[in-house]
PDB file of C-alpha atoms in Angstrom:
ATOM      1  CA  GLN L   1     126.393 158.716 183.322  1.00  0.00           C
ATOM      2  CA  VAL L   2     124.109 155.487 182.412  1.00  0.00           C
ATOM      3  CA  GLN L   3     125.430 153.395 179.628  1.00  0.00           C
ATOM      4  CA  VAL L   4     122.381 151.280 177.871  1.00  0.00           C
ATOM      5  CA  GLU L   5     123.600 148.381 175.952  1.00  0.00           C
ATOM      6  CA  GLU L   6     121.209 145.800 173.849  1.00  0.00           C
ATOM      7  CA  SER L   7     121.660 142.257 172.348  1.00  0.00           C
ATOM      8  CA  GLY L   8     119.669 139.613 169.962  1.00  0.00           C
ATOM      9  CA  GLY L   9     118.651 141.372 167.069  1.00  0.00           C
ATOM     10  CA  GLY L  10     118.935 139.657 164.112  1.00  0.00           C
ATOM     11  CA  LEU L  11     117.116 138.076 160.679  1.00  0.00           C
ATOM     12  CA  VAL L  12     114.079 135.883 160.648  1.00  0.00           C
ATOM     13  CA  GLN L  13     111.541 135.393 158.943  1.00  0.00           C
ATOM     14  CA  ALA L  14     108.090 136.105 159.378  1.00  0.00           C
ATOM     15  CA  GLY L  15     106.175 134.480 161.975  1.00  0.00           C
ATOM     16  CA  GLY L  16     109.630 133.373 164.185  1.00  0.00           C
ATOM     17  CA  SER L  17     110.907 134.689 167.347  1.00  0.00           C
ATOM     18  CA  LEU L  18     113.394 136.706 168.696  1.00  0.00           C
ATOM     19  CA  ARG L  19     114.840 137.900 171.973  1.00  0.00           C
ATOM     20  CA  LEU L  20     116.319 141.640 172.391  1.00  0.00           C
ATOM     21  CA  SER L  21     117.635 141.976 175.804  1.00  0.00           C
ATOM     22  CA  CYS L  22     119.387 145.426 177.390  1.00  0.00           C
ATOM     23  CA  SER L  23     121.296 146.471 180.102  1.00  0.00           C
ATOM     24  CA  ALA L  24     121.678 150.087 182.011  1.00  0.00           C
ATOM     25  CA  SER L  25     124.548 151.462 183.842  1.00  0.00           C
ATOM     26  CA  GLY L  26     126.081 153.577 185.999  1.00  0.00           C
ATOM     27  CA  VAL L  27     125.003 155.285 188.744  1.00  0.00           C
ATOM     28  CA  ASN L  28     120.530 155.434 190.219  1.00  0.00           C
ATOM     29  CA  ALA L  29     120.271 153.355 186.789  1.00  0.00           C
ATOM     30  CA  ARG L  30     117.552 151.765 188.834  1.00  0.00           C
ATOM     31  CA  ASN L  31     115.865 154.606 189.501  1.00  0.00           C
ATOM     32  CA  PHE L  32     115.149 155.053 185.744  1.00  0.00           C
ATOM     33  CA  ALA L  33     112.273 154.469 183.091  1.00  0.00           C
ATOM     34  CA  MET L  34     113.000 152.430 180.540  1.00  0.00           C
ATOM     35  CA  GLY L  35     111.969 151.758 177.795  1.00  0.00           C
ATOM     36  CA  TRP L  36     111.958 150.336 172.930  1.00  0.00           C
ATOM     37  CA  TRP L  37     112.256 152.125 171.153  1.00  0.00           C
ATOM     38  CA  ARG L  38     112.118 151.417 167.359  1.00  0.00           C
ATOM     39  CA  GLN L  39     112.978 153.555 163.747  1.00  0.00           C
ATOM     40  CA  ALA L  40     112.120 151.605 160.887  1.00  0.00           C
ATOM     41  CA  PRO L  41     113.846 151.639 157.268  1.00  0.00           C
ATOM     42  CA  GLY L  42     113.132 155.469 155.928  1.00  0.00           C
ATOM     43  CA  GLU L  43     111.501 156.412 159.000  1.00  0.00           C
ATOM     44  CA  GLU L  44     112.855 159.585 160.113  1.00  0.00           C
ATOM     45  CA  TYR L  45     111.829 159.184 163.903  1.00  0.00           C
ATOM     46  CA  LYS L  46     111.761 156.595 166.465  1.00  0.00           C
ATOM     47  CA  GLU L  47     108.798 155.257 168.119  1.00  0.00           C
ATOM     48  CA  GLU L  48     108.418 154.251 171.640  1.00  0.00           C
ATOM     49  CA  ILE L  49     107.058 150.940 171.706  1.00  0.00           C
ATOM     50  CA  VAL L  50     107.227 150.268 175.149  1.00  0.00           C
ATOM     51  CA  CYS L  51     108.211 151.370 178.622  1.00  0.00           C
ATOM     52  CA  ILE L  52     108.169 150.538 182.444  1.00  0.00           C
ATOM     53  CA  THR L  53     108.629 152.910 185.297  1.00  0.00           C
ATOM     54  CA  ARG L  54     110.723 152.705 187.997  1.00  0.00           C
ATOM     55  CA  SER L  55     108.171 152.056 190.757  1.00  0.00           C
ATOM     56  CA  GLY L  56     107.329 148.890 187.213  1.00  0.00           C
ATOM     57  CA  SER L  57     104.305 150.107 186.081  1.00  0.00           C
ATOM     58  CA  LYS L  58     103.987 148.832 182.424  1.00  0.00           C
ATOM     59  CA  ARG L  59     103.111 150.677 178.861  1.00  0.00           C
ATOM     60  CA  TYR L  60     102.836 149.361 175.143  1.00  0.00           C
ATOM     61  CA  SER L  61     103.025 152.665 173.318  1.00  0.00           C
ATOM     62  CA  SER L  62     102.536 151.642 170.357  1.00  0.00           C
ATOM     63  CA  ASP L  63      98.829 149.533 169.023  1.00  0.00           C
ATOM     64  CA  SER L  64     100.682 147.267 166.372  1.00  0.00           C
ATOM     65  CA  ILE L  65     102.771 145.175 169.074  1.00  0.00           C
ATOM     66  CA  GLU L  66     100.429 144.420 171.853  1.00  0.00           C
ATOM     67  CA  GLY L  67      99.381 140.707 171.701  1.00  0.00           C
ATOM     68  CA  ARG L  68     102.129 139.722 169.703  1.00  0.00           C
ATOM     69  CA  PHE L  69     105.643 141.427 172.587  1.00  0.00           C
ATOM     70  CA  THR L  70     106.003 141.253 175.837  1.00  0.00           C
ATOM     71  CA  PHE L  71     108.823 142.778 178.244  1.00  0.00           C
ATOM     72  CA  SER L  72     109.862 142.644 181.659  1.00  0.00           C
ATOM     73  CA  ARG L  73     112.991 144.142 183.906  1.00  0.00           C
ATOM     74  CA  ASP L  74     115.084 143.277 186.392  1.00  0.00           C
ATOM     75  CA  ASN L  75     115.450 144.715 188.941  1.00  0.00           C
ATOM     76  CA  VAL L  76     118.495 142.906 190.602  1.00  0.00           C
ATOM     77  CA  ASN L  77     120.518 142.910 187.600  1.00  0.00           C
ATOM     78  CA  ASN L  78     118.705 146.435 185.384  1.00  0.00           C
ATOM     79  CA  THR L  79     118.038 144.505 182.835  1.00  0.00           C
ATOM     80  CA  LEU L  80     116.054 145.239 180.347  1.00  0.00           C
ATOM     81  CA  VAL L  81     113.868 141.548 177.718  1.00  0.00           C
ATOM     82  CA  LEU L  82     112.276 142.216 174.683  1.00  0.00           C
ATOM     83  CA  GLN L  83     110.595 138.869 173.700  1.00  0.00           C
ATOM     84  CA  MET L  84     108.816 139.742 170.411  1.00  0.00           C
ATOM     85  CA  ASN L  85     106.962 136.775 168.677  1.00  0.00           C
ATOM     86  CA  ASN L  86     104.756 136.203 165.435  1.00  0.00           C
ATOM     87  CA  LEU L  87     106.985 138.869 164.075  1.00  0.00           C
ATOM     88  CA  LYS L  88     105.643 140.851 161.041  1.00  0.00           C
ATOM     89  CA  PRO L  89     108.101 142.082 157.631  1.00  0.00           C
ATOM     90  CA  GLU L  90     106.268 145.573 159.702  1.00  0.00           C
ATOM     91  CA  ASP L  91     108.389 144.701 162.743  1.00  0.00           C
ATOM     92  CA  THR L  92     111.919 145.276 160.277  1.00  0.00           C
ATOM     93  CA  ALA L  93     113.915 148.138 162.195  1.00  0.00           C
ATOM     94  CA  VAL L  94     117.139 149.567 163.980  1.00  0.00           C
ATOM     95  CA  TYR L  95     115.917 148.544 168.004  1.00  0.00           C
ATOM     96  CA  TYR L  96     117.264 150.729 170.923  1.00  0.00           C
ATOM     97  CA  CYS L  97     117.548 150.310 174.430  1.00  0.00           C
ATOM     98  CA  ALA L  98     116.693 153.598 175.759  1.00  0.00           C
ATOM     99  CA  ALA L  99     116.261 155.119 179.958  1.00  0.00           C
ATOM    100  CA  ALA L 100     114.931 158.126 181.320  1.00  0.00           C
ATOM    101  CA  SER L 101     116.065 160.044 184.895  1.00  0.00           C
ATOM    102  CA  ASP L 102     112.862 161.123 184.702  1.00  0.00           C
ATOM    103  CA  GLY L 103     111.926 157.079 186.437  1.00  0.00           C
ATOM    104  CA  TYR L 104     108.432 157.837 185.382  1.00  0.00           C
ATOM    105  CA  SER L 105     108.173 158.648 181.441  1.00  0.00           C
ATOM    106  CA  CYS L 106     110.046 157.463 178.814  1.00  0.00           C
ATOM    107  CA  GLY L 107     108.888 160.009 176.763  1.00  0.00           C
ATOM    108  CA  ARG L 108     113.021 161.944 177.251  1.00  0.00           C
ATOM    109  CA  SER L 109     115.473 159.513 177.582  1.00  0.00           C
ATOM    110  CA  GLU L 110     118.708 160.814 177.809  1.00  0.00           C
ATOM    111  CA  PHE L 111     120.970 157.171 177.302  1.00  0.00           C
ATOM    112  CA  TRP L 112     120.082 155.658 174.537  1.00  0.00           C
ATOM    113  CA  GLY L 113     122.076 152.368 173.368  1.00  0.00           C
ATOM    114  CA  GLN L 114     123.984 151.641 169.987  1.00  0.00           C
ATOM    115  CA  GLY L 115     120.504 150.276 168.361  1.00  0.00           C
ATOM    116  CA  THR L 116     120.609 146.564 167.242  1.00  0.00           C
ATOM    117  CA  ARG L 117     118.272 145.526 163.901  1.00  0.00           C
ATOM    118  CA  VAL L 118     115.635 143.316 162.798  1.00  0.00           C
ATOM    119  CA  THR L 119     114.963 141.797 159.863  1.00  0.00           C
ATOM    120  CA  VAL L 120     111.944 140.391 159.430  1.00  0.00           C
ATOM    121  CA  SER L 121     111.740 138.331 155.991  1.00  0.00           C
ATOM    122  CA  SER L 122     108.358 137.843 154.101  1.00  0.00           C
TER     123      SER L 122
END
């Protein structure tokens, strides 16, 4: 069983920065793809925003964050970090970290954290 846990959310003014961290533990966690998703207020579904595969390939899945968000994975500690800069009110959401046993795609992530709330004020 893989356990996923996020930290680092909070309230920030527009233009500010936040850093989210995710840790995954469990058997074969290092072979999983890991990604960040978010669910904005009033939205029914979560949106995948970034994904990194077991081989280290990175994908930005949302055009709205390119140039502002960066992410990296530490395979030794099996952590995933999302650095969010120049935040906008539309980035307000609950951010989730997820792990996928597929290893090469985050689309069918099976293991999810509880989520961490990010609120960006204007």
